[in-house]
Structure formats: C-alpha cells, structure tokens
C-alpha cells in the first residue's frame, strides 16, 4: 500500500506542475520530491508523470487517480481541521473532585469565573474527602482533583499548589478572658477541651504528624465531620478548635472567634491540583488548569 505522504507529494506536484514549486510548498528538498514520485511510480508499476521541458505533466495513469487523490486529501484535511477546532474549543464536561470546604473557600469563585468564560463546558462537582478524590482520579471518575496536602501518590500527576492553609487553634468568647492575648504552649492544649476534624482526614493526620515530633498527643473531646460544624460548636463555647485560618476569617473579623497564640505555631500546608497520569488534556481542561496555575498544562 502506498504511503499517504507519497500521495500528498503526487498531488502537490500535479497541482503545481513543477518539482521545484512542489518542494517549496511542502518544505522539503527537490531531490526528496523527485525520489518520492519515483518510489510511488515503482510501487504502482506505472509512470504517473511525463517529464517535459515545461515541467511535470500527468500521464494517463496520473490523470486517472488525480481526482480521487484530491478528494481523499481534502477529506483528510477536513478531518484534521475538525480536530484542530475541537482542541481550540471549550466544550464537553469537566468532573472536578474536592472536599466541600475546598469547593466553598477556594474553588467557588474561580469555577464561576470559568463558567462565565466558557459556558459551553458542563462542570460536575464531585464532593468527597481528599483520599477518595485521589481514588476517583485513578479510576477515571474525575478529570481533575484538588487535594489537601501533604499526599504522596505516584499514580496521579501533581501539578502545583493552588492555595495555602494555615491551621490555627481558635476559641469563642467563653475563653477570651483566660486565653486571648496569652502565649499558649501546644503541650498545655493537652489539658483543654479540643475539637478537631475527623480522624481519617489529611488535615488531622498532618496535625498528628507534627505534634508527634514534639512528643505531644492531642486527643479531642469532639470530632466534627466538617469545618462549619466545628466553627458553630466552638463559637458556642464547647472548646478549642483547630481549623485553617482561611476557613474562619469572617468569624475572626467579627469577633465570634479569636486565634490562640500557640508556641510553636502549626506548619502551613497546601491544597494541590492533581490530574490523572497519561491522559491528554482537552482545550477546555487546559484552560481550566491555567485558571489556577497561570499556565497551560501539557501531559
């Protein structure tokens, strides 16, 4: 079977009537064009051109196939153009995985911005824990995930940190007189009523990992399923909560909560953007990723 590129060379020579002009149009050398024509003629067993002083003229055999070759190449060009348009058009569906808190505090505004820019893209929000979001990515049930860090998983592609989270201890008005403005050691928190996020979360694991390096074990009296519930309970005086400062700025600004000055302060962690490995990105996905990273993501 004749190589497709040989047909393209044949068509270009026939259309231009010149090996030189065909070479210029195809951005290859004239000898390469001549060799391609000879190779095609050898494979077909017929002469496709008559060489004259005026240039290259189609032979009877060449004229026989010219129209069909022209149509076939036009169809292929049309197919390539459709792919080009597809790759430069924001359509389809993007399935976004994240926790409720990441959606609300970090992603919501940018998701709305993306929807305004590309209304033709359907956005599906898959809310779950960070470990489950990782599983969804690996199983092909999510297209992009936003994960509480730190996480190590070689089966997904981490593409940078999109937000920083500063875990702090906060309390409500009930504890202002005793604790506000005071330097509080982390060790002393072992004796206080604590509220923490559920044990199976990355945030909780990060806290436990840090305090264990100091020989401190913090056992909560209450474990909350989400940050909003924890804020409500802390405001109502149930104890000291550990929560990202970024998730309670409104309550801190209003004075419903105050931040404890702990020694040492808890380390900053992040929210990372993750993509499935070895999956080509559509134009819509590249534009979505660039909204968070400032650059296109290429696999």
Coordinates of C-alpha atoms in Angstrom, one line a residue:
X1 CA 0.0 0.0 0.0
X2 CA 1.3 3.4 -1.0
X3 CA 2.3 5.7 1.9
X4 CA -0.1 8.6 2.4
X5 CA 2.6 11.2 2.2
X6 CA 3.5 9.9 -1.3
X7 CA 0.0 10.7 -2.4
X8 CA 0.4 14.2 -0.9
X9 CA 3.6 14.7 -2.8
X10 CA 2.0 13.4 -6.0
X11 CA -0.9 15.8 -5.6
X12 CA 1.3 18.8 -5.0
X13 CA 3.5 18.1 -8.0
X14 CA 0.4 17.6 -10.2
X15 CA -1.2 20.8 -9.0
X16 CA 2.0 22.9 -9.4
X17 CA 3.4 21.2 -12.5
X18 CA 6.9 21.6 -11.1
X19 CA 9.2 19.6 -8.8
X20 CA 10.7 22.9 -7.6
X21 CA 7.4 24.6 -6.7
X22 CA 6.2 21.4 -5.0
X23 CA 9.3 21.2 -2.9
X24 CA 8.8 24.8 -1.8
X25 CA 5.2 24.2 -0.9
X26 CA 6.0 21.0 1.0
X27 CA 9.1 22.5 2.7
X28 CA 11.3 19.6 1.5
X29 CA 14.2 19.4 -1.0
X30 CA 13.6 18.9 -4.7
X31 CA 15.6 15.6 -4.8
X32 CA 13.2 14.4 -2.0
X33 CA 10.2 15.3 -4.1
X34 CA 11.7 13.5 -7.1
X35 CA 12.6 10.4 -5.1
X36 CA 9.0 10.3 -3.7
X37 CA 7.5 10.3 -7.2
X38 CA 9.9 7.6 -8.3
X39 CA 9.0 5.5 -5.3
X40 CA 5.3 5.9 -5.9
X41 CA 5.6 5.0 -9.6
X42 CA 7.7 1.9 -8.7
X43 CA 5.1 0.7 -6.2
X44 CA 2.3 1.2 -8.7
X45 CA 4.2 -0.1 -11.6
X46 CA 3.2 2.9 -13.9
X47 CA 4.5 6.3 -14.8
X48 CA 2.4 9.0 -13.2
X49 CA 4.1 11.9 -14.9
X50 CA 5.5 12.9 -18.3
X51 CA 8.7 14.9 -17.9
X52 CA 8.7 17.7 -20.4
X53 CA 10.7 21.0 -20.8
X54 CA 7.7 22.8 -19.4
X55 CA 7.7 20.7 -16.2
X56 CA 5.8 17.8 -14.9
X57 CA 2.6 16.7 -16.7
X58 CA 0.3 14.0 -15.6
X59 CA 0.4 10.8 -17.6
X60 CA -2.8 8.9 -18.4
X61 CA -2.4 6.9 -15.2
X62 CA -1.7 10.0 -13.2
X63 CA -4.9 11.7 -14.6
X64 CA -6.8 8.5 -13.7
X65 CA -6.1 8.8 -10.0
X66 CA -5.7 12.6 -9.6
X67 CA -9.4 13.4 -8.9
X68 CA -9.7 10.6 -6.3
X69 CA -6.4 11.6 -4.6
X70 CA -7.6 15.2 -4.5
X71 CA -10.9 14.2 -2.8
X72 CA -9.2 11.9 -0.3
X73 CA -6.7 14.5 0.8
X74 CA -9.4 17.1 1.1
X75 CA -11.4 14.7 3.4
X76 CA -8.3 14.1 5.5
X77 CA -7.6 17.9 5.7
X78 CA -11.2 18.4 6.8
X79 CA -10.8 15.7 9.5
X80 CA -7.7 17.4 10.8
X81 CA -9.4 20.7 10.8
X82 CA -12.2 19.3 12.9
X83 CA -9.7 18.0 15.4
X84 CA -8.0 21.4 15.5
X85 CA -11.3 23.2 16.1
X86 CA -12.1 20.6 18.9
X87 CA -8.8 21.2 20.5
X88 CA -9.3 25.0 20.4
X89 CA -13.0 25.0 21.6
X90 CA -14.1 24.7 25.2
X91 CA -16.8 22.1 25.1
X92 CA -17.6 18.8 26.9
X93 CA -17.7 18.0 30.6
X94 CA -15.1 18.6 33.4
X95 CA -15.6 16.5 36.5
X96 CA -14.0 18.3 39.5
X97 CA -13.2 16.5 42.7
X98 CA -12.6 18.2 46.1
X99 CA -13.9 18.4 49.6
X100 CA -16.9 20.6 50.5
X101 CA -14.6 23.1 52.2
X102 CA -12.2 23.4 49.2
X103 CA -15.1 23.9 46.9
X104 CA -16.6 26.6 49.1
X105 CA -13.5 28.5 50.3
X106 CA -11.0 28.1 47.4
X107 CA -12.7 27.0 44.2
X108 CA -16.2 28.6 44.1
X109 CA -15.2 32.0 42.7
X110 CA -12.8 30.5 40.0
X111 CA -15.4 27.9 39.0
X112 CA -17.9 30.7 38.5
X113 CA -15.3 32.7 36.6
X114 CA -14.6 29.7 34.3
X115 CA -18.3 29.2 33.7
X116 CA -18.6 32.8 32.6
X117 CA -15.7 32.4 30.2
X118 CA -16.7 29.0 28.8
X119 CA -20.5 28.5 29.3
X120 CA -20.4 25.6 26.8
X121 CA -18.5 23.4 29.3
X122 CA -20.5 21.4 31.8
X123 CA -19.0 21.3 35.2
X124 CA -19.7 18.4 37.5
X125 CA -18.7 18.8 41.2
X126 CA -17.8 15.6 42.9
X127 CA -17.6 16.3 46.7
X128 CA -15.7 13.9 48.9
X129 CA -12.6 13.5 51.1
X130 CA -9.2 14.0 49.6
X131 CA -8.3 10.3 49.7
X132 CA -11.5 9.4 47.9
X133 CA -10.8 12.1 45.3
X134 CA -7.5 10.5 44.6
X135 CA -9.2 7.2 44.1
X136 CA -11.7 8.8 41.7
X137 CA -8.8 10.3 39.7
X138 CA -7.1 6.9 39.4
X139 CA -10.3 5.2 38.4
X140 CA -11.1 7.8 35.7
X141 CA -14.2 9.0 37.5
X142 CA -12.7 12.5 38.0
X143 CA -10.9 14.7 35.5
X144 CA -9.2 17.0 38.0
X145 CA -8.8 16.9 41.8
X146 CA -8.0 19.5 44.4
X147 CA -6.3 17.6 47.3
X148 CA -5.4 18.6 50.9
X149 CA -1.6 18.2 51.1
X150 CA 0.7 16.6 52.1
X151 CA -0.1 13.5 50.0
X152 CA 2.3 11.2 48.1
X153 CA 0.8 9.1 45.3
X154 CA 2.8 8.2 42.1
X155 CA -0.3 7.1 40.3
X156 CA -1.5 10.7 39.7
X157 CA 0.2 13.9 38.5
X158 CA 0.5 16.7 41.0
X159 CA 0.5 20.0 39.2
X160 CA 1.3 22.5 41.9
X161 CA -0.2 24.2 45.0
X162 CA -3.2 26.4 44.4
X163 CA -3.7 27.6 47.9
X164 CA -2.0 27.6 51.3
X165 CA -3.8 26.7 54.6
X166 CA -2.6 27.9 58.0
X167 CA -4.0 25.6 60.7
X168 CA -4.7 27.6 63.9
X169 CA -6.4 27.0 67.2
X170 CA -9.4 29.2 67.8
X171 CA -11.9 29.7 70.6
X172 CA -15.1 31.6 71.3
X173 CA -16.0 34.4 73.7
X174 CA -16.2 31.9 76.6
X175 CA -12.4 31.6 76.6
X176 CA -11.4 35.3 75.9
X177 CA -10.6 36.2 79.4
X178 CA -8.4 33.2 80.1
X179 CA -6.6 32.8 76.7
X180 CA -6.9 35.8 74.4
X181 CA -3.5 37.6 74.1
X182 CA -1.6 34.9 76.0
X183 CA 1.2 32.8 74.7
X184 CA -0.2 29.2 74.8
X185 CA 2.1 26.2 74.5
X186 CA 0.9 23.3 72.4
X187 CA 1.7 21.0 75.2
X188 CA -0.8 22.8 77.5
X189 CA -3.6 22.2 75.0
X190 CA -3.5 18.5 76.0
X191 CA -5.4 19.6 79.1
X192 CA -8.0 21.6 77.3
X193 CA -11.3 20.5 75.7
X194 CA -10.4 20.2 72.0
X195 CA -12.5 20.0 68.8
X196 CA -10.9 18.5 65.7
X197 CA -11.9 17.4 62.3
X198 CA -12.5 13.6 61.8
X199 CA -9.5 11.3 62.2
X200 CA -9.5 9.9 58.7
X201 CA -8.8 13.3 57.1
X202 CA -5.5 14.6 55.8
X203 CA -5.8 17.7 57.9
X204 CA -6.0 15.6 61.1
X205 CA -3.1 13.4 60.0
X206 CA -0.9 16.4 59.3
X207 CA -1.6 17.8 62.8
X208 CA -0.9 14.5 64.5
X209 CA 2.3 14.0 62.5
X210 CA 3.6 17.5 63.6
X211 CA 2.6 17.2 67.3
X212 CA 4.1 13.7 67.5
X213 CA 7.6 15.2 66.6
X214 CA 7.2 17.3 69.7
X215 CA 6.2 14.4 71.9
X216 CA 2.7 15.8 72.2
X217 CA -0.6 13.9 71.7
X218 CA -3.7 15.9 71.3
X219 CA -6.9 13.9 71.9
X220 CA -10.1 15.8 71.0
X221 CA -13.3 15.5 73.1
X222 CA -15.3 16.2 69.9
X223 CA -14.6 15.2 66.3
X224 CA -16.5 17.2 63.7
X225 CA -17.5 15.9 60.3
X226 CA -16.8 19.3 58.7
X227 CA -15.3 22.7 59.4
X228 CA -18.6 24.6 59.5
X229 CA -20.0 22.4 62.3
X230 CA -16.8 22.8 64.2
X231 CA -17.0 26.6 64.0
X232 CA -20.5 26.6 65.2
X233 CA -19.6 24.4 68.2
X234 CA -16.5 26.5 69.1
X235 CA -18.5 29.7 68.9
X236 CA -21.0 28.2 71.3
X237 CA -18.2 27.5 73.8
X238 CA -17.7 23.8 73.5
X239 CA -13.9 24.1 73.5
X240 CA -10.8 24.9 71.4
X241 CA -11.0 24.1 67.7
X242 CA -8.2 23.5 65.2
X243 CA -9.1 24.9 61.8
X244 CA -7.5 26.6 58.8
X245 CA -7.4 30.3 59.4
X246 CA -8.6 30.8 55.8
X247 CA -11.8 28.9 56.6
X248 CA -12.8 31.2 59.5
X249 CA -11.7 34.7 58.5
X250 CA -15.3 36.1 58.7
X251 CA -15.8 34.8 62.3
X252 CA -12.4 36.1 63.3
X253 CA -13.1 39.5 61.8
X254 CA -16.5 39.7 63.5
X255 CA -15.0 38.7 66.9
X256 CA -17.1 35.5 67.1
X257 CA -13.8 33.6 67.3
X258 CA -10.3 34.6 68.3
X259 CA -7.0 32.9 67.4
X260 CA -4.8 31.4 70.1
X261 CA -1.1 32.4 70.0
X262 CA 0.4 29.0 70.2
X263 CA 4.0 28.1 70.7
X264 CA 5.1 26.7 68.4
X265 CA 2.7 27.7 65.6
X266 CA 1.4 24.9 63.4
X267 CA 3.1 24.4 60.0
X268 CA 1.5 25.8 56.8
X269 CA 0.1 23.1 54.4
X270 CA -1.4 23.4 51.0
X271 CA -4.1 22.4 48.5
X272 CA -2.7 20.8 45.4
X273 CA -4.1 20.4 41.9
X274 CA -3.9 16.8 40.7
X275 CA -4.5 15.3 37.2
X276 CA -4.7 11.7 36.1
X277 CA -1.5 10.4 34.6
X278 CA -1.0 9.8 30.9
X279 CA -4.4 11.4 29.9
X280 CA -4.2 14.0 27.2
X281 CA -5.9 17.3 28.1
X282 CA -8.6 18.9 26.0
X283 CA -8.6 22.6 25.4
X284 CA -11.4 23.0 28.0
X285 CA -9.3 21.3 30.6
X286 CA -6.1 23.2 29.7
X287 CA -8.0 26.4 30.2
X288 CA -9.4 25.3 33.5
X289 CA -6.0 24.3 34.8
X290 CA -4.5 27.6 33.6
X291 CA -7.1 29.5 35.7
X292 CA -5.3 28.1 38.8
X293 CA -1.7 27.8 37.7
X294 CA -1.4 30.7 35.2
X295 CA 0.0 28.4 32.5
X296 CA -1.3 25.6 30.3
X297 CA -0.8 22.0 31.4
X298 CA 0.7 19.6 28.9
X299 CA 1.0 15.9 29.5

